Structure formats: C-alpha cells, structure tokens
PDB file of C-alpha atoms in Angstrom:
ATOM      1  CA  ASP A 194      95.822 115.933 115.628  1.00 64.00           C
ATOM      2  CA  ALA A 195      96.479 112.834 117.730  1.00 81.00           C
ATOM      3  CA  GLY A 196      94.133 110.684 115.715  1.00 94.00           C
ATOM      4  CA  VAL A 197      91.868 108.062 117.246  1.00 97.00           C
ATOM      5  CA  ILE A 198      93.258 106.866 120.558  1.00 97.00           C
ATOM      6  CA  GLN A 199      92.596 103.394 121.893  1.00 98.00           C
ATOM      7  CA  SER A 200      93.586 101.845 125.179  1.00 97.00           C
ATOM      8  CA  PRO A 201      94.920  99.472 126.156  1.00 97.00           C
ATOM      9  CA  ARG A 202      96.942  98.413 123.116  1.00 97.00           C
ATOM     10  CA  HIS A 203      97.214  94.873 124.428  1.00 97.00           C
ATOM     11  CA  GLU A 204      95.064  93.033 126.933  1.00 97.00           C
ATOM     12  CA  VAL A 205      95.541  89.524 128.236  1.00 98.00           C
ATOM     13  CA  THR A 206      92.889  88.185 130.543  1.00 97.00           C
ATOM     14  CA  GLU A 207      91.428  84.950 131.778  1.00 97.00           C
ATOM     15  CA  MET A 208      88.149  83.479 130.688  1.00 97.00           C
ATOM     16  CA  GLY A 209      85.261  84.847 132.731  1.00 97.00           C
ATOM     17  CA  GLN A 210      86.869  88.192 133.472  1.00 97.00           C
ATOM     18  CA  GLU A 211      85.391  91.517 132.456  1.00 97.00           C
ATOM     19  CA  VAL A 212      87.247  93.435 129.752  1.00 98.00           C
ATOM     20  CA  THR A 213      86.797  97.125 128.949  1.00 98.00           C
ATOM     21  CA  LEU A 214      88.240  98.678 125.817  1.00 98.00           C
ATOM     22  CA  ARG A 215      88.408 102.437 125.479  1.00 98.00           C
ATOM     23  CA  CYS A 216      88.329 104.839 122.568  1.00 98.00           C
ATOM     24  CA  LYS A 217      88.768 108.567 122.121  1.00 98.00           C
ATOM     25  CA  PRO A 218      87.614 109.682 118.649  1.00 97.00           C
ATOM     26  CA  ILE A 219      89.058 112.554 116.672  1.00 96.00           C
ATOM     27  CA  SER A 220      87.788 115.862 117.998  1.00 95.00           C
ATOM     28  CA  GLY A 221      84.865 117.109 115.909  1.00 94.00           C
ATOM     29  CA  HIS A 222      83.921 113.714 114.507  1.00 94.00           C
ATOM     30  CA  ASN A 223      80.343 112.770 115.293  1.00 92.00           C
ATOM     31  CA  SER A 224      80.330 109.134 114.162  1.00 93.00           C
ATOM     32  CA  LEU A 225      82.113 106.337 115.994  1.00 95.00           C
ATOM     33  CA  PHE A 226      82.485 102.707 115.043  1.00 95.00           C
ATOM     34  CA  TRP A 227      83.731  99.583 116.827  1.00 97.00           C
ATOM     35  CA  TYR A 228      85.148  96.781 114.670  1.00 96.00           C
ATOM     36  CA  ARG A 229      86.580  93.365 115.410  1.00 96.00           C
ATOM     37  CA  GLN A 230      89.185  91.632 113.263  1.00 95.00           C
ATOM     38  CA  THR A 231      89.675  87.879 113.383  1.00 92.00           C
ATOM     39  CA  MET A 232      91.272  85.409 111.024  1.00 87.00           C
ATOM     40  CA  MET A 233      87.976  83.629 110.478  1.00 86.00           C
ATOM     41  CA  ARG A 234      85.653  86.594 109.965  1.00 87.00           C
ATOM     42  CA  GLY A 235      87.961  89.416 108.905  1.00 89.00           C
ATOM     43  CA  LEU A 236      86.962  92.971 109.806  1.00 92.00           C
ATOM     44  CA  GLU A 237      83.393  93.175 111.009  1.00 92.00           C
ATOM     45  CA  LEU A 238      81.411  96.107 112.312  1.00 93.00           C
ATOM     46  CA  LEU A 239      80.131  95.594 115.850  1.00 95.00           C
ATOM     47  CA  ILE A 240      78.319  98.850 116.573  1.00 95.00           C
ATOM     48  CA  TYR A 241      77.985 102.344 115.162  1.00 92.00           C
ATOM     49  CA  PHE A 242      77.206 105.565 117.049  1.00 94.00           C
ATOM     50  CA  ASN A 243      76.099 108.854 115.548  1.00 92.00           C
ATOM     51  CA  ASN A 244      76.053 111.906 117.821  1.00 93.00           C
ATOM     52  CA  ASN A 245      76.603 109.585 120.815  1.00 94.00           C
ATOM     53  CA  VAL A 246      73.495 107.534 120.002  1.00 94.00           C
ATOM     54  CA  PRO A 247      73.801 103.858 118.963  1.00 93.00           C
ATOM     55  CA  ILE A 248      72.465 103.604 115.412  1.00 90.00           C
ATOM     56  CA  ASP A 249      73.203  99.993 114.521  1.00 89.00           C
ATOM     57  CA  ASP A 250      74.297  97.316 116.979  1.00 91.00           C
ATOM     58  CA  SER A 251      73.329  94.343 114.829  1.00 89.00           C
ATOM     59  CA  GLY A 252      76.954  93.268 114.675  1.00 90.00           C
ATOM     60  CA  MET A 253      77.326  92.845 118.423  1.00 94.00           C
ATOM     61  CA  PRO A 254      77.817  89.091 118.758  1.00 88.00           C
ATOM     62  CA  GLU A 255      75.831  88.476 121.919  1.00 86.00           C
ATOM     63  CA  ASP A 256      74.656  89.953 125.194  1.00 91.00           C
ATOM     64  CA  ARG A 257      78.090  89.620 126.706  1.00 95.00           C
ATOM     65  CA  PHE A 258      79.114  92.590 124.572  1.00 97.00           C
ATOM     66  CA  SER A 259      78.002  96.124 125.351  1.00 97.00           C
ATOM     67  CA  ALA A 260      79.120  99.551 124.166  1.00 97.00           C
ATOM     68  CA  LYS A 261      78.535 103.031 125.471  1.00 97.00           C
ATOM     69  CA  MET A 262      79.298 106.544 124.356  1.00 97.00           C
ATOM     70  CA  PRO A 263      78.614 108.851 127.291  1.00 96.00           C
ATOM     71  CA  ASN A 264      79.943 111.903 125.480  1.00 95.00           C
ATOM     72  CA  ALA A 265      81.405 112.960 122.157  1.00 95.00           C
ATOM     73  CA  SER A 266      84.982 112.262 123.196  1.00 95.00           C
ATOM     74  CA  PHE A 267      84.798 108.821 124.766  1.00 97.00           C
ATOM     75  CA  SER A 268      83.434 105.356 124.111  1.00 98.00           C
ATOM     76  CA  THR A 269      83.827 101.964 125.739  1.00 98.00           C
ATOM     77  CA  LEU A 270      83.327  98.409 124.562  1.00 98.00           C
ATOM     78  CA  LYS A 271      82.815  95.953 127.383  1.00 98.00           C
ATOM     79  CA  ILE A 272      82.859  92.168 127.316  1.00 97.00           C
ATOM     80  CA  GLN A 273      81.496  90.409 130.365  1.00 97.00           C
ATOM     81  CA  PRO A 274      82.235  87.600 130.883  1.00 96.00           C
ATOM     82  CA  SER A 275      85.013  87.170 128.343  1.00 97.00           C
ATOM     83  CA  GLU A 276      85.592  83.906 126.484  1.00 96.00           C
ATOM     84  CA  PRO A 277      88.593  82.590 124.509  1.00 97.00           C
ATOM     85  CA  ARG A 278      86.679  83.033 121.228  1.00 95.00           C
ATOM     86  CA  ASP A 279      86.581  86.791 121.909  1.00 96.00           C
ATOM     87  CA  SER A 280      90.318  86.924 121.261  1.00 97.00           C
ATOM     88  CA  ALA A 281      90.777  89.363 118.376  1.00 97.00           C
ATOM     89  CA  VAL A 282      91.963  92.839 117.487  1.00 97.00           C
ATOM     90  CA  TYR A 283      89.328  95.448 118.258  1.00 98.00           C
ATOM     91  CA  PHE A 284      89.421  98.691 116.307  1.00 97.00           C
ATOM     92  CA  CYS A 285      87.673 101.947 116.976  1.00 97.00           C
ATOM     93  CA  ALA A 286      87.135 104.391 114.113  1.00 95.00           C
ATOM     94  CA  SER A 287      85.587 107.820 113.806  1.00 94.00           C
ATOM     95  CA  SER A 288      84.306 109.938 110.956  1.00 92.00           C
ATOM     96  CA  LEU A 289      82.419 113.092 110.200  1.00 88.00           C
ATOM     97  CA  ASN A 290      78.787 112.328 109.422  1.00 79.00           C
ATOM     98  CA  GLY A 291      78.587 108.628 108.889  1.00 75.00           C
ATOM     99  CA  GLY A 292      80.273 105.590 107.478  1.00 69.00           C
ATOM    100  CA  ALA A 293      80.311 106.583 103.816  1.00 70.00           C
ATOM    101  CA  ASN A 294      82.815 109.279 104.634  1.00 75.00           C
ATOM    102  CA  GLU A 295      86.415 108.453 105.364  1.00 85.00           C
ATOM    103  CA  GLN A 296      86.745 106.608 108.640  1.00 90.00           C
ATOM    104  CA  PHE A 297      89.878 107.148 110.691  1.00 93.00           C
ATOM    105  CA  PHE A 298      90.935 104.062 112.585  1.00 95.00           C
ATOM    106  CA  GLY A 299      92.768 103.778 115.851  1.00 97.00           C
ATOM    107  CA  PRO A 300      95.735 101.417 116.259  1.00 96.00           C
ATOM    108  CA  GLY A 301      93.534  98.692 117.751  1.00 97.00           C
ATOM    109  CA  THR A 302      93.505  96.692 120.973  1.00 98.00           C
ATOM    110  CA  ARG A 303      94.778  93.135 120.754  1.00 97.00           C
ATOM    111  CA  LEU A 304      92.730  91.070 123.173  1.00 98.00           C
ATOM    112  CA  THR A 305      93.785  87.610 124.278  1.00 98.00           C
ATOM    113  CA  VAL A 306      91.423  85.619 126.481  1.00 98.00           C
ATOM    114  CA  LEU A 307      93.068  82.560 128.013  1.00 97.00           C
TER     115      LEU A 307
ATOM    116  CA  ASP B 133      76.889  85.390 104.115  1.00 62.00           C
ATOM    117  CA  GLN B 134      79.922  87.149 102.679  1.00 73.00           C
ATOM    118  CA  GLN B 135      78.638  89.996 100.502  1.00 87.00           C
ATOM    119  CA  VAL B 136      82.096  91.370  99.717  1.00 92.00           C
ATOM    120  CA  LYS B 137      84.742  89.047  98.333  1.00 93.00           C
ATOM    121  CA  GLN B 138      88.424  89.516  97.698  1.00 95.00           C
ATOM    122  CA  ASN B 139      89.348  86.194  96.186  1.00 90.00           C
ATOM    123  CA  SER B 140      93.093  86.737  96.059  1.00 93.00           C
ATOM    124  CA  PRO B 141      94.580  86.540  99.548  1.00 93.00           C
ATOM    125  CA  SER B 142      97.980  87.628  98.308  1.00 96.00           C
ATOM    126  CA  LEU B 143      99.697  89.343  95.409  1.00 96.00           C
ATOM    127  CA  SER B 144     103.390  89.656  94.654  1.00 97.00           C
ATOM    128  CA  VAL B 145     104.496  92.328  92.203  1.00 97.00           C
ATOM    129  CA  GLN B 146     107.815  93.722  91.101  1.00 97.00           C
ATOM    130  CA  GLU B 147     108.678  97.322  91.964  1.00 97.00           C
ATOM    131  CA  GLY B 148     107.659  99.644  89.141  1.00 97.00           C
ATOM    132  CA  ARG B 149     105.006  97.303  87.794  1.00 97.00           C
ATOM    133  CA  ILE B 150     101.253  97.576  88.114  1.00 98.00           C
ATOM    134  CA  SER B 151      99.364  96.022  91.048  1.00 97.00           C
ATOM    135  CA  ILE B 152      95.757  95.087  90.358  1.00 98.00           C
ATOM    136  CA  LEU B 153      93.513  94.188  93.254  1.00 98.00           C
ATOM    137  CA  ASN B 154      90.003  92.880  92.736  1.00 97.00           C
ATOM    138  CA  CYS B 155      86.823  92.889  94.747  1.00 97.00           C
ATOM    139  CA  ASP B 156      83.407  91.382  93.947  1.00 96.00           C
ATOM    140  CA  TYR B 157      80.142  92.068  95.676  1.00 94.00           C
ATOM    141  CA  THR B 158      76.661  90.620  95.646  1.00 92.00           C
ATOM    142  CA  ASN B 159      74.348  93.385  96.911  1.00 83.00           C
ATOM    143  CA  SER B 160      73.283  96.022  94.396  1.00 81.00           C
ATOM    144  CA  MET B 161      72.281  98.349  97.247  1.00 82.00           C
ATOM    145  CA  PHE B 162      75.875  99.313  97.914  1.00 84.00           C
ATOM    146  CA  ASP B 163      76.390 102.846  96.692  1.00 84.00           C
ATOM    147  CA  TYR B 164      79.811 103.876  97.939  1.00 90.00           C
ATOM    148  CA  PHE B 165      83.010 101.918  97.528  1.00 93.00           C
ATOM    149  CA  LEU B 166      86.274 102.439  99.361  1.00 94.00           C
ATOM    150  CA  TRP B 167      89.750 100.967  99.572  1.00 96.00           C
ATOM    151  CA  TYR B 168      91.687 100.869 102.815  1.00 96.00           C
ATOM    152  CA  LYS B 169      95.327  99.981 103.345  1.00 97.00           C
ATOM    153  CA  LYS B 170      96.670  98.346 106.499  1.00 96.00           C
ATOM    154  CA  TYR B 171     100.188  97.937 107.819  1.00 96.00           C
ATOM    155  CA  PRO B 172     100.956  95.436 110.621  1.00 92.00           C
ATOM    156  CA  ALA B 173     100.074  96.633 114.126  1.00 90.00           C
ATOM    157  CA  GLU B 174      98.239  99.662 112.755  1.00 93.00           C
ATOM    158  CA  GLY B 175      94.619 100.433 111.981  1.00 95.00           C
ATOM    159  CA  PRO B 176      93.428 100.585 108.376  1.00 95.00           C
ATOM    160  CA  THR B 177      93.889 103.911 106.593  1.00 95.00           C
ATOM    161  CA  PHE B 178      91.674 105.265 103.856  1.00 93.00           C
ATOM    162  CA  LEU B 179      93.157 105.169 100.384  1.00 96.00           C
ATOM    163  CA  ILE B 180      90.601 106.047  97.735  1.00 95.00           C
ATOM    164  CA  SER B 181      86.865 105.841  97.115  1.00 93.00           C
ATOM    165  CA  ILE B 182      84.275 105.946  94.359  1.00 94.00           C
ATOM    166  CA  SER B 183      80.543 106.493  94.336  1.00 91.00           C
ATOM    167  CA  SER B 184      78.143 104.308  92.406  1.00 90.00           C
ATOM    168  CA  ILE B 185      77.448 107.048  89.860  1.00 92.00           C
ATOM    169  CA  LYS B 186      81.032 106.912  88.592  1.00 95.00           C
ATOM    170  CA  ASP B 187      83.096 104.195  86.975  1.00 96.00           C
ATOM    171  CA  LYS B 188      86.584 105.540  87.612  1.00 97.00           C
ATOM    172  CA  ASN B 189      88.384 107.657  90.168  1.00 97.00           C
ATOM    173  CA  GLU B 190      92.058 108.491  90.098  1.00 97.00           C
ATOM    174  CA  ASP B 191      94.366 109.841  92.781  1.00 96.00           C
ATOM    175  CA  GLY B 192      98.036 109.905  91.897  1.00 97.00           C
ATOM    176  CA  ARG B 193      99.299 106.353  91.512  1.00 98.00           C
ATOM    177  CA  PHE B 194      95.968 104.892  92.619  1.00 98.00           C
ATOM    178  CA  THR B 195      92.946 104.355  90.385  1.00 98.00           C
ATOM    179  CA  VAL B 196      89.717 102.645  91.337  1.00 98.00           C
ATOM    180  CA  PHE B 197      87.424 101.186  88.700  1.00 98.00           C
ATOM    181  CA  LEU B 198      83.803 100.239  89.252  1.00 96.00           C
ATOM    182  CA  ASN B 199      81.836  97.913  86.987  1.00 96.00           C
ATOM    183  CA  LYS B 200      78.321  97.956  88.403  1.00 93.00           C
ATOM    184  CA  SER B 201      76.859  95.479  85.929  1.00 93.00           C
ATOM    185  CA  ALA B 202      79.494  92.933  86.913  1.00 95.00           C
ATOM    186  CA  LYS B 203      79.416  93.980  90.575  1.00 95.00           C
ATOM    187  CA  HIS B 204      83.156  94.299  90.424  1.00 96.00           C
ATOM    188  CA  LEU B 205      85.599  96.803  91.884  1.00 96.00           C
ATOM    189  CA  SER B 206      89.309  97.008  91.244  1.00 97.00           C
ATOM    190  CA  LEU B 207      92.258  99.036  92.462  1.00 98.00           C
ATOM    191  CA  HIS B 208      95.238  99.740  90.253  1.00 98.00           C
ATOM    192  CA  ILE B 209      98.527 100.910  91.718  1.00 98.00           C
ATOM    193  CA  VAL B 210     101.083 102.073  89.182  1.00 97.00           C
ATOM    194  CA  PRO B 211     103.971 102.157  89.538  1.00 98.00           C
ATOM    195  CA  SER B 212     104.137  99.900  92.599  1.00 98.00           C
ATOM    196  CA  GLN B 213     106.614 100.916  95.288  1.00 97.00           C
ATOM    197  CA  PRO B 214     108.052  98.985  98.246  1.00 96.00           C
ATOM    198  CA  GLY B 215     106.025 101.164 100.647  1.00 96.00           C
ATOM    199  CA  ASP B 216     102.869  99.815  99.028  1.00 97.00           C
ATOM    200  CA  SER B 217     103.482  96.440 100.678  1.00 98.00           C
ATOM    201  CA  ALA B 218     100.478  96.115 102.965  1.00 97.00           C
ATOM    202  CA  VAL B 219      97.065  94.484 103.234  1.00 96.00           C
ATOM    203  CA  TYR B 220      94.405  96.134 101.094  1.00 97.00           C
ATOM    204  CA  PHE B 221      90.723  95.928 101.988  1.00 96.00           C
ATOM    205  CA  CYS B 222      87.823  96.884  99.806  1.00 95.00           C
ATOM    206  CA  ALA B 223      84.889  98.255 101.787  1.00 93.00           C
ATOM    207  CA  LEU B 224      81.373  98.878 100.602  1.00 91.00           C
ATOM    208  CA  THR B 225      78.614 100.887 102.181  1.00 87.00           C
ATOM    209  CA  ASP B 226      74.946 101.487 101.611  1.00 75.00           C
ATOM    210  CA  SER B 227      73.064 104.705 102.252  1.00 67.00           C
ATOM    211  CA  TRP B 228      73.093 104.012 106.004  1.00 67.00           C
ATOM    212  CA  GLY B 229      76.867 104.192 106.044  1.00 70.00           C
ATOM    213  CA  LYS B 230      77.456 100.705 107.389  1.00 78.00           C
ATOM    214  CA  LEU B 231      80.782  99.495 105.973  1.00 85.00           C
ATOM    215  CA  GLN B 232      81.290  95.887 104.969  1.00 89.00           C
ATOM    216  CA  PHE B 233      84.874  94.837 104.398  1.00 92.00           C
ATOM    217  CA  GLY B 234      86.383  92.192 102.187  1.00 94.00           C
ATOM    218  CA  ALA B 235      88.862  89.704 103.625  1.00 93.00           C
ATOM    219  CA  GLY B 236      91.840  91.661 102.356  1.00 95.00           C
ATOM    220  CA  THR B 237      94.685  91.064  99.886  1.00 96.00           C
ATOM    221  CA  GLN B 238      98.290  91.029 101.083  1.00 97.00           C
ATOM    222  CA  VAL B 239     100.446  92.884  98.557  1.00 98.00           C
ATOM    223  CA  VAL B 240     104.200  92.357  98.516  1.00 98.00           C
ATOM    224  CA  VAL B 241     106.267  94.620  96.283  1.00 97.00           C
ATOM    225  CA  THR B 242     109.645  93.106  95.510  1.00 95.00           C
ATOM    226  CA  PRO B 243     112.743  95.016  94.371  1.00 91.00           C
TER     227      PRO B 243
END
C-alpha cells in the first residue's frame, strides 16, 4: 500500500496567490482529515470528512480556507488568497471509521507564503 | 485554550534506560487516548492507544498508563533505543473522533 499521498511536498508562493494542496487517502479508508502544524499552535485539526461529507470544519481558520472531497480517493485544501501567516506544514490523514481509530498520515506539504 | 498539555518539550535518555513521557488533559469527555511518533520530514505515525475504560496497555517496549482521576497519561519506553529518537505526541479524542494533539516531546536517545 502506498499510504496517504500528498502533493506537492513543498510549495513556495507569494502573498495573495491561490494555493491548492492535494491528498489521496489510503484505499478503503472512509475518513479523511486535514491538519496544520505550526510552531505556535502545534498540530491542529482543520477539517474532517466522513464518507466524503464534511463532518467538522470548526478548525478552518477563516473563509480563505476551503476543503473539498469530490470522491473517496481525492481531497483538496485551498487557500485563497494566501497570507504569510499561513506558512506551515499541512498534513492529510485517513482512517477507517473515524478519528478514534488509527489515523495514517501523509508526509505533509510544507507551505511557505512570502 | 490548550486542553492537552505536554509540559516537557524535550527529554534526553541513555540507550537501554526507560523513557517516560507525560501528558495532562483538562476535559473529562475524552474517551480515547493515543500516542503518535514523528520523525523529521515525515507525518506522525500511530504508536499505541488506550481507551478510557482501561488504565494500562502494553505493546512490546511501549506501555501507556492512564490515570483518569488525575487526568494524566504517560508513555513508557523500555529499553530505549536510538531509533526511538523522535517527537512524541499524545492525542486525545472524544466520541466524535476529533483528535486534539499535545505540543509534543522531543526524545533523544544517547549511546
């Protein structure tokens, strides 16, 4: 199994640009999570999908952030417009039936907004 | 408001000795407790977990202890090995499955 796949691994962009992060969960997993890791706030959950439906998006920082899961094998996290304070490592994770079960994390996307 | 606290940002331990990592929480609604391990440039990987109805779970060199009255969780690694050098996160979840992570403890195992 290839595990959770994230792309790109690194992204450098300028303030105001749109950024799209991509995630392919493990085949058969029906729960998908987007996390952000920063020095100040640590690892924080942004949004959680179950069976492609957003269940909890209370962690999404503001309207500039949006996430979609059009099918069971693909999800995107979009930031528009991006700001320097969005610089962080963004992780995608998947699991079978919810967050209490083992979540498998992707390698992360390191985003730098100049 | 930080509901999950790992008060030790780092821990240095000699190879072969025991590593003890601690985690405190404030919300009694948490009912499932997990430890994740993270190497640089990789995502966290699941290590061990315990449900709120237990007070101990053991898996090889790793043992997790839960003290619900004290709202305290700990991870024991014995014996510690150089490959255990990593950042360890405790993570707690309620019945909805929303994980909350601690800030992490950097463990360095020295020869």
